[in-house]
Amino acid sequence: MKKILELISEEMKSAFEAAGYDRELGKVTFSNRPDLCEFQCNGAMAGAKQYKKAPIMIANEVVEKLADSNVFEKAEAVAPGFLNLTLKNEFVGSYIADMSESAKYGLEEAKNPLSIVIDYGGPNVAKPLHVGHLRSAIIGESVKRIARYVGHNVIGDIHLGDWGQPMGLIMNELKIRKPELVYFDESYTGEYPTEPPFTISELEEIYPFASKRSKEDAEYKENAMACTFKLQSGVRGYRALWNHIIAVSVTDLKKNYEKLNVDFDLWNGESAVHDLIPGMVSYMKEGGYAYISDGALVVDVKEETDTKEYPPCMILKSDGAALYNTTDLATIMMRMEENKPDELIYVVDKRQDLYFEQVFRCARKTKLVKEDTKLKFLGFGTMNGKDGKPFKTREGGVMRLENLIKEINEEMLKKITDNREISEEEAAETAKIVALSALKYGDLSNQASKDYIFDIDRFTSFEGDTGPYLLYTTVRIKSILAKYKESGCEPDVKALQAPVSASEKELMLCLAQFNASIESAYEEIAPHKVCAYMYDLANAFNHFYHETKILAEEDAAKKAGWIALLVLTRDVLETCMDLLGFSAPERM
Ligand code: ARG
């Protein structure tokens, strides 16, 4: 379906043309004086110079041509030459009727679906998820859902940190604690046990312990590096042990991401490209892209127009070891081969922006990607506490994601049980659903690149620009619809009518923005635009609701029309929630 602004602009363009002016002057925009009119067109002002005429004269001529318009109720020329526009109720009603019968509420799917890989999540194996990983997961999941809804083929890849120094640290510490483990016996040729020799809690305790000790003890660190080397060079026992670390860790990660309603199509890690690195390195050398500098293999990535320093991209360290960017480049190579993406989007902490710029330049220069492959970096800001500093626990430590979720669930449960009498079980279930909306909406409603303050009181409030407010609004609609059904009637979308009140028209005009809002959220990779749209819609609905006695209406056709409008509003709100990765309960 065409966007409502397009339809209105077409009507206006035809009027400009009929009056003898350039069609393109007829572009219509939202009114910046909603107290005076709904829409406006400044084409007469813009055309004044070209036609050497006073703008008001042009505007008056255009208005004349709109006398029997089916679109405009009122088209008014006002000094010095603005066109103030108000739509006909029938036009708005019929747009909404079409919208409610269209598959995606008027959104046109991409004509040429792109293949897109989104790299998000990025947790590190054997380390507990902390709040820093929260944003990548929440934002990436939403970006993925929006792109899919628009009609693209999207693959979400978690890109686990599973191959570097932390692995060696864990193995080395395990070797000290349990030297008898068969994995460390390099003469062993039999099968390895299928049961892991540790639990997730042990793993999570070992890593920080080993990491701390390696900073204080040079020999310890060296032993750990030797373990990393053994793992990477394929020593059987170390590989087998590593497989256990991955399996135990991934099981735990899956559980945590599930709680966040986040899921990945690919669970590839840095390790997945290990065997591709030698080939990539020779390709870069043979192509004349990479050269040795101070013993290390590097690719220059600076460009003439640079205003800041871009250090060369290091492919191999002087000891021949691969780095973070070596795996990222090899991963690009693998994705180009396997997924053939038109576009790669990385959802990573914005402090890595310089790093990604280097990687992207290097990938382009060495032709790992095609000329028209798009490489996009969506860098997000920090989640801060109320003190404006990076979010911490009360004790000042790094907040584990699990605990953060627990805290917000408990807060929500308190609010829900304070409110009304429901069974304990239902309250706990509902609290979880509402808490997830609080957490996700609190994050997503900010532009991703900005830092934001995690404020549990504000996020869990049922009032204001919050997730719970949107859920509450949706549940309110559901409850009206349930009562309507209890009275023996069935909602029918065909019952939609032209609006009869200002608040109803306002709600419809807001609904009509759905396609344009989602399209721009996709184009700008901006989930916060979906949030802003939903908030406007919820406000428009609540305004309508407070001014309209829906169920008490005696005119059955009118009532049925409103019910159909409620169905559409609920569906659009729930679609938006799904794009953000949360949902509404049936009641709360
Ligand atoms: N594991 C990394 C970290 O915790 C994030 C990975 C981001 N993605 C990537 N392709 N480099 O910082």
Coordinates of C-alpha atoms and ligand atoms in Angstrom, one line a residue:
M1 CA 0.0 0.0 0.0
K2 CA 1.1 3.5 -0.7
K3 CA 2.0 5.6 2.3
I4 CA -0.7 8.1 3.3
L5 CA 1.7 11.0 2.8
E6 CA 2.3 9.8 -0.8
L7 CA -1.4 9.6 -1.5
I8 CA -2.0 13.1 -0.2
S9 CA 1.0 14.4 -2.0
E10 CA -0.2 12.9 -5.3
E11 CA -3.5 14.7 -4.9
M12 CA -1.7 18.0 -4.2
K13 CA 0.7 17.5 -7.1
S14 CA -2.2 17.0 -9.5
A15 CA -3.6 20.3 -8.2
F16 CA -0.3 22.1 -8.8
E17 CA -0.2 20.6 -12.3
A18 CA -3.8 21.5 -13.1
A19 CA -3.1 25.1 -12.0
G20 CA -0.1 25.2 -14.5
Y21 CA 2.7 24.6 -12.1
D22 CA 5.4 22.0 -11.6
R23 CA 3.9 18.9 -10.1
E24 CA 6.9 18.4 -7.8
L25 CA 5.9 21.5 -5.8
G26 CA 3.0 19.6 -4.4
K27 CA 4.9 17.7 -1.7
V28 CA 2.9 17.5 1.5
T29 CA 4.3 17.1 5.0
F30 CA 2.9 16.8 8.5
S31 CA 1.7 20.1 9.9
N32 CA 4.1 21.8 12.3
R33 CA 1.0 23.7 13.6
P34 CA -1.3 20.8 14.5
D35 CA -3.6 23.3 16.2
L36 CA -4.3 24.8 12.8
C37 CA -4.3 21.9 10.4
E38 CA -3.2 18.2 10.0
F39 CA -0.9 18.6 7.0
Q40 CA 0.7 21.4 5.1
C41 CA 2.3 22.1 1.7
N42 CA 4.9 24.8 1.2
G43 CA 5.1 24.4 -2.6
A44 CA 3.6 27.8 -3.4
M45 CA 6.4 29.4 -1.3
A46 CA 9.0 27.3 -3.1
G47 CA 7.6 28.1 -6.5
A48 CA 7.3 31.9 -6.1
K49 CA 10.7 32.6 -7.5
Q50 CA 10.5 30.3 -10.4
Y51 CA 7.1 31.6 -11.5
K52 CA 7.8 35.2 -10.4
K53 CA 4.5 35.4 -8.7
A54 CA 3.4 36.1 -5.1
P55 CA 3.2 32.8 -3.3
I56 CA -0.3 33.5 -2.0
M57 CA -1.5 33.8 -5.6
I58 CA -0.1 30.4 -6.5
A59 CA -1.6 29.0 -3.3
N60 CA -5.1 30.4 -4.2
E61 CA -5.0 29.0 -7.6
V62 CA -4.1 25.5 -6.3
V63 CA -6.8 25.7 -3.7
E64 CA -9.4 26.3 -6.5
K65 CA -8.3 23.1 -8.2
L66 CA -9.0 21.2 -5.0
A67 CA -12.6 22.3 -4.7
D68 CA -14.0 18.7 -5.3
S69 CA -11.1 16.8 -3.9
N70 CA -11.9 13.4 -2.3
V71 CA -8.9 13.8 -0.1
F72 CA -9.1 17.2 1.4
E73 CA -11.9 18.5 3.6
K74 CA -10.2 21.8 3.8
A75 CA -7.4 23.3 1.8
E76 CA -6.7 26.8 2.8
A77 CA -4.2 29.3 1.4
V78 CA -2.8 31.5 4.2
A79 CA -0.4 34.4 4.1
P80 CA 2.2 34.6 2.9
G81 CA 1.5 31.4 0.8
F82 CA 1.2 28.3 2.9
L83 CA -1.3 25.6 2.2
N84 CA -3.0 24.3 5.4
L85 CA -4.7 21.0 4.9
T86 CA -7.2 18.9 6.7
L87 CA -8.2 15.5 5.4
K88 CA -11.7 14.2 4.7
N89 CA -12.9 11.7 7.3
E90 CA -14.1 9.3 4.6
F91 CA -10.6 9.3 3.0
V92 CA -9.0 8.5 6.4
G93 CA -11.5 5.9 7.1
S94 CA -11.1 4.1 3.8
Y95 CA -7.3 4.2 4.2
I96 CA -7.6 2.5 7.5
A97 CA -10.1 0.0 6.2
D98 CA -7.6 -0.9 3.4
M99 CA -4.8 -1.1 5.9
S100 CA -6.6 -3.5 8.2
E101 CA -7.1 -5.9 5.3
S102 CA -3.5 -5.6 4.0
A103 CA -1.1 -8.4 5.0
K104 CA 1.3 -6.2 6.8
Y105 CA -0.9 -3.3 7.7
G106 CA 0.0 -1.4 4.6
L107 CA 3.8 -2.0 4.7
E108 CA 5.1 -3.0 1.3
E109 CA 7.7 -5.8 1.4
A110 CA 11.1 -5.2 -0.1
K111 CA 10.9 -5.8 -3.9
N112 CA 14.5 -7.2 -4.0
P113 CA 15.0 -9.0 -0.7
L114 CA 18.6 -8.6 0.5
S115 CA 20.6 -11.2 2.2
I116 CA 21.8 -9.8 5.5
V117 CA 24.0 -11.2 8.2
I118 CA 23.7 -9.6 11.7
D119 CA 26.6 -10.1 14.1
Y120 CA 25.3 -9.5 17.6
G121 CA 25.4 -10.9 21.1
G122 CA 29.1 -11.6 21.0
P123 CA 29.4 -13.2 24.5
N124 CA 32.6 -14.8 25.6
V125 CA 32.5 -18.5 26.4
A126 CA 33.0 -19.4 30.1
K127 CA 32.4 -15.8 31.3
P128 CA 29.1 -15.0 32.7
L129 CA 26.9 -12.6 30.6
H130 CA 27.1 -9.2 32.0
V131 CA 25.1 -6.0 31.3
G132 CA 27.5 -5.0 28.5
H133 CA 26.2 -8.0 26.5
L134 CA 22.7 -7.0 27.2
R135 CA 22.5 -4.1 24.7
S136 CA 24.1 -6.0 21.8
A137 CA 21.5 -8.8 22.3
I138 CA 18.5 -6.6 22.7
I139 CA 19.3 -4.2 19.9
G140 CA 20.6 -6.9 17.5
E141 CA 17.5 -9.0 18.0
S142 CA 15.3 -6.1 17.2
V143 CA 17.3 -5.0 14.1
K144 CA 17.0 -8.6 12.9
R145 CA 13.3 -8.8 13.4
I146 CA 12.7 -5.4 11.7
A147 CA 14.7 -6.3 8.6
R148 CA 12.9 -9.7 8.4
Y149 CA 9.5 -8.1 8.7
V150 CA 10.4 -5.7 5.9
G151 CA 11.0 -8.8 3.8
H152 CA 14.8 -9.4 3.8
N153 CA 16.6 -12.7 4.4
V154 CA 18.3 -12.2 7.6
I155 CA 20.8 -14.5 9.5
G156 CA 21.7 -13.7 13.1
D157 CA 25.1 -14.9 14.1
I158 CA 26.3 -14.8 17.8
H159 CA 30.0 -14.7 17.0
L160 CA 31.1 -16.3 20.3
G161 CA 34.4 -15.4 21.8
D162 CA 35.6 -19.0 22.1
W163 CA 39.2 -19.2 20.8
G164 CA 41.6 -16.8 22.4
Q165 CA 43.6 -16.5 25.6
P166 CA 40.7 -17.1 28.0
M167 CA 40.5 -20.7 26.8
G168 CA 44.2 -21.3 27.6
L169 CA 43.7 -19.7 31.0
I170 CA 40.9 -22.0 31.9
M171 CA 42.7 -25.1 30.7
N172 CA 45.9 -24.2 32.5
E173 CA 44.0 -23.7 35.8
L174 CA 42.2 -27.0 35.3
K175 CA 45.5 -28.7 34.7
I176 CA 46.7 -27.4 38.1
R177 CA 43.6 -28.3 39.9
K178 CA 43.0 -31.7 38.3
P179 CA 46.2 -32.9 36.8
E180 CA 44.9 -36.4 36.7
L181 CA 42.4 -35.6 33.9
V182 CA 42.9 -37.7 30.9
Y183 CA 42.8 -34.7 28.6
F184 CA 46.2 -33.6 29.7
D185 CA 47.8 -37.0 29.0
E186 CA 49.2 -36.4 25.6
S187 CA 50.1 -40.1 25.1
Y188 CA 46.5 -41.1 25.5
T189 CA 44.9 -42.4 22.3
G190 CA 41.5 -43.7 23.5
E191 CA 38.0 -42.1 23.5
Y192 CA 37.5 -39.1 25.9
P193 CA 34.6 -39.1 28.4
T194 CA 31.4 -37.6 27.2
E195 CA 30.6 -36.0 30.5
P196 CA 32.3 -32.7 31.1
P197 CA 34.7 -32.6 34.0
F198 CA 33.2 -29.4 35.4
T199 CA 29.9 -27.5 35.8
I200 CA 29.1 -24.0 34.6
S201 CA 29.5 -22.5 38.0
E202 CA 33.0 -24.0 38.3
L203 CA 33.9 -22.6 34.9
E204 CA 32.6 -19.2 35.8
E205 CA 34.7 -19.3 39.0
I206 CA 37.8 -20.5 37.2
Y207 CA 38.1 -17.9 34.5
P208 CA 38.2 -14.7 36.7
F209 CA 40.5 -16.6 39.1
A210 CA 42.9 -17.6 36.3
S211 CA 42.7 -14.2 34.6
K212 CA 43.7 -12.4 37.9
R213 CA 46.5 -14.7 38.6
S214 CA 48.0 -14.5 35.1
K215 CA 48.3 -10.7 35.6
E216 CA 50.4 -11.3 38.7
D217 CA 52.4 -14.4 37.8
A218 CA 54.5 -14.4 34.6
E219 CA 55.2 -18.1 34.6
Y220 CA 51.5 -18.9 35.1
K221 CA 50.7 -16.7 32.2
E222 CA 53.2 -18.4 30.0
N223 CA 51.8 -21.8 30.8
A224 CA 48.3 -20.6 29.9
M225 CA 49.6 -19.3 26.6
A226 CA 51.2 -22.7 26.0
C227 CA 47.7 -24.2 26.5
T228 CA 46.1 -21.8 24.1
F229 CA 48.8 -22.8 21.6
K230 CA 48.2 -26.5 22.1
L231 CA 44.5 -26.0 21.7
Q232 CA 44.9 -24.0 18.5
S233 CA 47.4 -26.3 17.0
G234 CA 45.0 -29.2 17.5
V235 CA 46.4 -31.3 20.4
R236 CA 43.6 -33.9 20.8
G237 CA 43.1 -33.7 24.6
Y238 CA 43.0 -30.0 24.5
R239 CA 40.4 -29.9 21.7
A240 CA 38.3 -32.5 23.6
L241 CA 38.4 -30.4 26.8
W242 CA 37.6 -27.3 24.8
N243 CA 34.6 -29.0 23.3
H244 CA 33.3 -29.6 26.9
I245 CA 33.9 -25.9 27.7
I246 CA 31.9 -24.8 24.7
A247 CA 29.1 -27.3 25.3
V248 CA 28.6 -26.4 29.0
S249 CA 28.9 -22.7 28.3
V250 CA 26.6 -22.7 25.3
T251 CA 23.9 -24.6 27.2
D252 CA 24.0 -21.9 29.8
L253 CA 24.1 -19.1 27.3
K254 CA 21.0 -20.5 25.5
K255 CA 19.1 -20.5 28.7
N256 CA 19.9 -16.9 29.4
Y257 CA 19.2 -15.7 25.9
E258 CA 15.9 -17.5 25.9
K259 CA 14.9 -15.5 29.0
L260 CA 15.6 -12.4 26.9
N261 CA 13.6 -13.8 24.0
V262 CA 16.7 -13.6 21.9
D263 CA 17.7 -16.3 19.5
F264 CA 20.4 -16.9 16.9
D265 CA 20.4 -18.7 13.7
L266 CA 24.1 -19.4 13.8
W267 CA 26.2 -20.2 16.9
N268 CA 29.5 -19.8 15.2
G269 CA 32.5 -18.6 17.2
E270 CA 35.9 -17.2 16.5
S271 CA 37.0 -20.8 16.4
A272 CA 34.9 -21.5 13.3
V273 CA 37.4 -19.8 11.1
H274 CA 40.6 -21.1 12.6
D275 CA 41.4 -23.3 9.6
L276 CA 40.6 -20.5 7.2
I277 CA 43.3 -18.2 8.5
P278 CA 46.4 -19.7 6.7
G279 CA 44.6 -19.5 3.4
M280 CA 43.5 -15.9 4.0
V281 CA 47.0 -14.9 5.0
S282 CA 48.6 -16.3 1.9
Y283 CA 45.9 -14.7 -0.2
M284 CA 46.6 -11.3 1.4
K285 CA 50.4 -11.8 0.9
E286 CA 50.1 -12.9 -2.7
G287 CA 47.7 -10.1 -3.6
G288 CA 50.4 -7.7 -2.3
Y289 CA 48.1 -6.3 0.3
A290 CA 49.9 -7.5 3.4
Y291 CA 53.5 -6.9 4.3
I292 CA 55.9 -7.5 7.2
S293 CA 56.4 -4.5 9.5
D294 CA 58.4 -5.0 12.7
G295 CA 58.0 -8.7 12.4
A296 CA 54.2 -8.5 12.2
L297 CA 52.0 -9.0 9.1
V298 CA 50.0 -5.9 8.4
V299 CA 47.7 -4.3 5.8
D300 CA 47.7 -0.5 5.5
V301 CA 44.3 1.0 5.8
K302 CA 44.8 4.7 5.9
E303 CA 43.2 6.9 3.2
E304 CA 44.2 10.3 1.8
T305 CA 41.1 12.0 3.1
D306 CA 41.6 10.8 6.7
T307 CA 41.6 13.5 9.4
K308 CA 42.7 11.1 12.1
E309 CA 45.3 8.4 12.4
Y310 CA 44.3 4.9 11.1
P311 CA 47.0 2.5 12.2
P312 CA 47.6 -0.5 9.9
C313 CA 45.4 -3.5 10.4
M314 CA 47.5 -6.3 12.0
I315 CA 46.8 -9.7 10.5
L316 CA 49.4 -11.8 12.4
K317 CA 51.5 -10.9 15.4
S318 CA 55.3 -11.3 15.2
D319 CA 55.0 -14.7 16.8
G320 CA 52.6 -15.8 14.1
A321 CA 49.5 -15.7 16.4
A322 CA 46.2 -14.6 15.1
L323 CA 44.4 -11.6 16.7
Y324 CA 40.8 -10.5 17.3
N325 CA 40.7 -8.8 13.8
T326 CA 42.3 -11.9 12.1
T327 CA 39.2 -13.9 13.1
D328 CA 36.9 -11.1 12.2
L329 CA 38.4 -10.8 8.7
A330 CA 38.3 -14.6 8.3
T331 CA 34.7 -14.6 9.4
I332 CA 33.9 -12.0 6.8
M333 CA 35.5 -14.3 4.2
M334 CA 33.5 -17.3 5.5
R335 CA 30.2 -15.4 5.5
M336 CA 30.8 -14.2 2.0
E337 CA 31.4 -17.8 0.9
E338 CA 28.5 -19.4 2.9
N339 CA 25.8 -16.8 3.3
K340 CA 26.6 -14.5 0.3
P341 CA 25.4 -11.5 2.1
D342 CA 24.6 -8.2 0.5
E343 CA 25.0 -6.6 3.8
L344 CA 26.8 -7.3 7.1
I345 CA 25.7 -5.4 10.2
Y346 CA 27.7 -5.5 13.4
V347 CA 25.9 -4.6 16.7
V348 CA 28.8 -3.9 19.0
D349 CA 29.9 -1.5 21.7
K350 CA 30.6 1.9 20.1
R351 CA 34.1 1.9 21.7
Q352 CA 35.0 -0.6 19.0
D353 CA 34.2 1.8 16.1
L354 CA 37.8 2.6 15.1
Y355 CA 38.5 -1.1 15.2
F356 CA 35.6 -1.9 12.9
E357 CA 36.5 0.9 10.6
Q358 CA 40.0 -0.7 10.2
V359 CA 38.5 -4.2 9.7
F360 CA 36.0 -2.9 7.1
R361 CA 38.7 -1.0 5.2
C362 CA 40.9 -4.0 5.3
A363 CA 38.1 -6.2 4.0
R364 CA 37.4 -3.8 1.1
K365 CA 41.0 -3.2 0.2
T366 CA 41.8 -6.9 0.1
K367 CA 38.6 -7.6 -1.7
L368 CA 37.3 -10.1 0.8
V369 CA 33.9 -8.5 0.1
K370 CA 32.4 -7.4 -3.2
E371 CA 32.4 -3.8 -4.2
D372 CA 28.8 -3.4 -3.4
T373 CA 28.7 -5.4 -0.2
K374 CA 27.6 -3.1 2.6
L375 CA 29.5 -3.2 5.9
K376 CA 27.6 -1.4 8.7
F377 CA 28.6 -0.8 12.2
L378 CA 25.8 -0.1 14.7
G379 CA 27.8 1.0 17.8
F380 CA 25.8 1.3 21.0
G381 CA 26.5 3.5 24.0
T382 CA 26.9 2.4 27.6
M383 CA 24.2 1.5 30.0
N384 CA 24.8 3.7 33.0
G385 CA 23.6 3.7 36.6
K386 CA 21.7 6.6 38.2
D387 CA 25.1 8.2 39.0
G388 CA 25.9 8.5 35.3
K389 CA 28.7 5.9 35.5
P390 CA 28.7 2.5 33.9
F391 CA 26.1 0.3 35.6
K392 CA 27.4 -1.7 38.6
T393 CA 26.0 -3.8 41.4
R394 CA 25.4 -2.2 44.8
E395 CA 28.8 -3.5 45.8
G396 CA 30.4 -1.9 42.9
G397 CA 31.1 -5.1 40.9
V398 CA 30.1 -6.0 37.3
M399 CA 26.4 -6.8 37.2
R400 CA 25.6 -10.2 35.9
L401 CA 22.8 -10.2 33.4
E402 CA 21.0 -13.0 35.3
N403 CA 20.9 -10.9 38.5
L404 CA 19.8 -7.8 36.6
I405 CA 16.9 -9.8 35.2
K406 CA 16.0 -11.2 38.6
E407 CA 16.0 -7.7 40.1
I408 CA 13.7 -6.3 37.5
N409 CA 11.4 -9.3 37.7
E410 CA 11.1 -8.9 41.5
E411 CA 10.4 -5.2 41.2
M412 CA 7.7 -5.9 38.6
L413 CA 6.1 -8.6 40.7
K414 CA 5.8 -6.3 43.6
K415 CA 4.0 -3.7 41.5
I416 CA 1.7 -6.3 40.0
T417 CA 0.7 -7.9 43.3
D418 CA 0.3 -4.4 44.8
N419 CA -2.2 -3.7 42.2
R420 CA -4.7 -6.5 42.2
E421 CA -5.5 -10.0 43.4
I422 CA -4.3 -12.7 41.1
S423 CA -2.9 -16.1 41.8
E424 CA 0.7 -16.2 42.8
E425 CA 1.6 -18.2 39.7
E426 CA -0.1 -15.9 37.3
A427 CA 1.4 -12.9 39.0
A428 CA 4.9 -14.4 38.6
E429 CA 4.4 -15.3 34.9
T430 CA 2.9 -11.9 34.1
A431 CA 5.7 -10.1 36.0
K432 CA 8.2 -11.8 33.8
I433 CA 6.5 -10.7 30.7
V434 CA 6.1 -7.2 31.8
A435 CA 9.6 -7.0 33.2
L436 CA 11.0 -8.0 29.9
S437 CA 9.2 -5.2 28.2
A438 CA 10.5 -2.8 30.8
L439 CA 14.1 -3.9 30.3
K440 CA 13.9 -4.0 26.5
Y441 CA 11.9 -0.9 25.9
G442 CA 14.0 1.0 28.4
D443 CA 17.0 0.2 26.3
L444 CA 15.5 0.3 22.8
S445 CA 13.6 3.6 23.2
N446 CA 17.0 5.4 23.3
Q447 CA 18.9 5.9 20.1
A448 CA 21.4 3.0 20.2
S449 CA 24.5 5.1 19.9
K450 CA 23.6 7.1 23.0
D451 CA 24.5 6.2 26.6
Y452 CA 21.4 5.8 28.8
I453 CA 20.6 5.5 32.4
F454 CA 19.1 2.3 33.7
D455 CA 16.5 3.4 36.0
I456 CA 14.5 0.5 37.4
D457 CA 11.8 2.7 38.9
R458 CA 11.2 4.6 35.7
F459 CA 11.4 1.6 33.4
T460 CA 8.9 -0.4 35.5
S461 CA 6.4 2.4 35.7
F462 CA 2.9 1.9 34.2
E463 CA 2.9 5.6 33.2
G464 CA 5.0 7.5 30.7
D465 CA 7.2 6.3 27.9
T466 CA 7.8 2.8 29.2
G467 CA 7.3 -0.9 28.2
P468 CA 4.7 -1.5 30.9
Y469 CA 2.6 1.5 29.7
L470 CA 2.4 0.0 26.2
L471 CA 1.5 -3.4 27.6
Y472 CA -1.0 -1.9 29.9
T473 CA -2.6 -0.1 26.9
T474 CA -2.7 -3.3 24.9
V475 CA -4.2 -5.2 27.8
R476 CA -6.8 -2.5 28.1
I477 CA -7.8 -3.1 24.5
K478 CA -7.9 -6.8 24.9
S479 CA -10.2 -6.5 27.9
I480 CA -12.7 -4.3 26.0
L481 CA -12.6 -6.8 23.2
A482 CA -13.2 -9.7 25.6
K483 CA -16.2 -7.9 27.1
Y484 CA -17.6 -7.3 23.6
K485 CA -17.3 -11.0 22.9
E486 CA -18.9 -11.8 26.2
S487 CA -21.9 -9.8 25.0
G488 CA -22.3 -12.3 22.2
C489 CA -20.7 -10.2 19.4
E490 CA -17.8 -11.0 17.2
P491 CA -15.4 -8.3 16.0
D492 CA -15.4 -7.7 12.3
V493 CA -12.7 -5.7 10.5
K494 CA -15.2 -4.9 7.7
A495 CA -17.2 -2.8 10.2
L496 CA -14.6 0.0 10.1
Q497 CA -16.2 3.4 9.4
A498 CA -15.0 6.9 8.8
P499 CA -14.1 8.6 12.1
V500 CA -16.7 10.6 13.8
S501 CA -14.7 12.4 16.4
A502 CA -11.4 14.3 16.5
S503 CA -9.8 11.7 18.8
E504 CA -10.9 8.9 16.6
K505 CA -9.5 10.6 13.5
E506 CA -6.2 11.3 15.4
L507 CA -6.0 7.6 16.3
M508 CA -6.6 6.6 12.7
L509 CA -4.0 9.1 11.4
C510 CA -1.5 7.6 13.8
L511 CA -2.3 4.0 12.7
A512 CA -1.8 5.1 9.1
Q513 CA 1.8 6.0 9.9
F514 CA 2.7 2.3 10.6
N515 CA 4.2 1.6 7.1
A516 CA 6.3 4.7 7.0
S517 CA 7.5 4.3 10.6
I518 CA 8.7 0.7 10.1
E519 CA 10.3 1.5 6.8
S520 CA 12.4 4.3 8.3
A521 CA 13.2 2.2 11.4
Y522 CA 14.6 -0.4 8.9
E523 CA 16.4 2.1 6.7
E524 CA 18.1 3.9 9.5
I525 CA 18.7 0.7 11.6
A526 CA 16.8 2.4 14.3
P527 CA 14.6 0.4 16.6
H528 CA 14.0 3.5 18.7
K529 CA 11.8 4.7 15.8
V530 CA 9.5 1.7 16.4
C531 CA 9.3 2.7 20.1
A532 CA 8.5 6.3 19.3
Y533 CA 5.7 5.2 16.9
M534 CA 4.2 2.8 19.5
Y535 CA 4.2 5.4 22.2
D536 CA 2.4 7.9 19.9
L537 CA -0.1 5.2 19.0
A538 CA -0.7 4.2 22.6
N539 CA -1.2 7.9 23.5
A540 CA -3.6 8.4 20.6
F541 CA -5.5 5.3 21.6
N542 CA -5.8 6.3 25.3
H543 CA -7.1 9.7 24.3
F544 CA -9.7 8.2 22.1
Y545 CA -10.6 5.7 24.9
H546 CA -11.1 8.4 27.5
E547 CA -13.4 10.4 25.2
T548 CA -15.5 7.5 23.9
K549 CA -18.0 5.3 25.6
I550 CA -17.3 2.3 23.4
L551 CA -19.2 -0.6 24.9
A552 CA -22.1 1.6 26.0
E553 CA -22.7 2.9 22.5
E554 CA -26.3 2.2 21.3
D555 CA -25.7 2.5 17.6
A556 CA -24.5 -1.0 16.8
A557 CA -22.8 -0.1 13.5
K558 CA -20.8 2.6 15.2
K559 CA -19.9 0.3 18.1
A560 CA -18.8 -2.4 15.7
G561 CA -16.7 0.2 13.8
W562 CA -14.9 1.1 17.0
I563 CA -14.3 -2.5 17.9
A564 CA -12.7 -3.0 14.5
L565 CA -10.5 0.0 15.2
L566 CA -9.5 -1.5 18.5
V567 CA -8.6 -4.8 16.9
L568 CA -6.4 -3.0 14.4
T569 CA -4.8 -0.9 17.2
R570 CA -4.1 -4.0 19.2
D571 CA -2.6 -5.9 16.2
V572 CA -0.4 -3.0 15.3
L573 CA 0.8 -2.6 18.9
E574 CA 1.5 -6.3 19.2
T575 CA 3.3 -6.3 15.8
C576 CA 5.6 -3.5 17.0
M577 CA 6.3 -5.3 20.3
D578 CA 7.2 -8.4 18.3
L579 CA 9.6 -6.3 16.3
L580 CA 11.2 -5.1 19.6
G581 CA 11.3 -8.7 21.0
F582 CA 8.7 -8.7 23.7
S583 CA 5.0 -9.3 24.1
A584 CA 1.9 -8.4 26.0
P585 CA 0.1 -10.7 28.5
E586 CA -3.7 -11.4 28.2
R587 CA -4.3 -9.5 31.4
M588 CA -2.3 -7.7 34.1
Ligands
ARG1 N1 33.3 -10.9 22.1 C1 33.5 -9.5 21.9 C2 33.5 -8.7 23.2 O1 33.0 -9.2 24.2 C3 32.4 -8.9 21.0 C4 32.3 -9.5 19.6 C5 31.7 -8.6 18.6 N2 31.6 -9.1 17.3 C6 32.7 -9.2 16.5 N3 32.5 -9.7 15.3 N4 33.9 -8.7 16.8 O2 34.0 -7.6 23.2

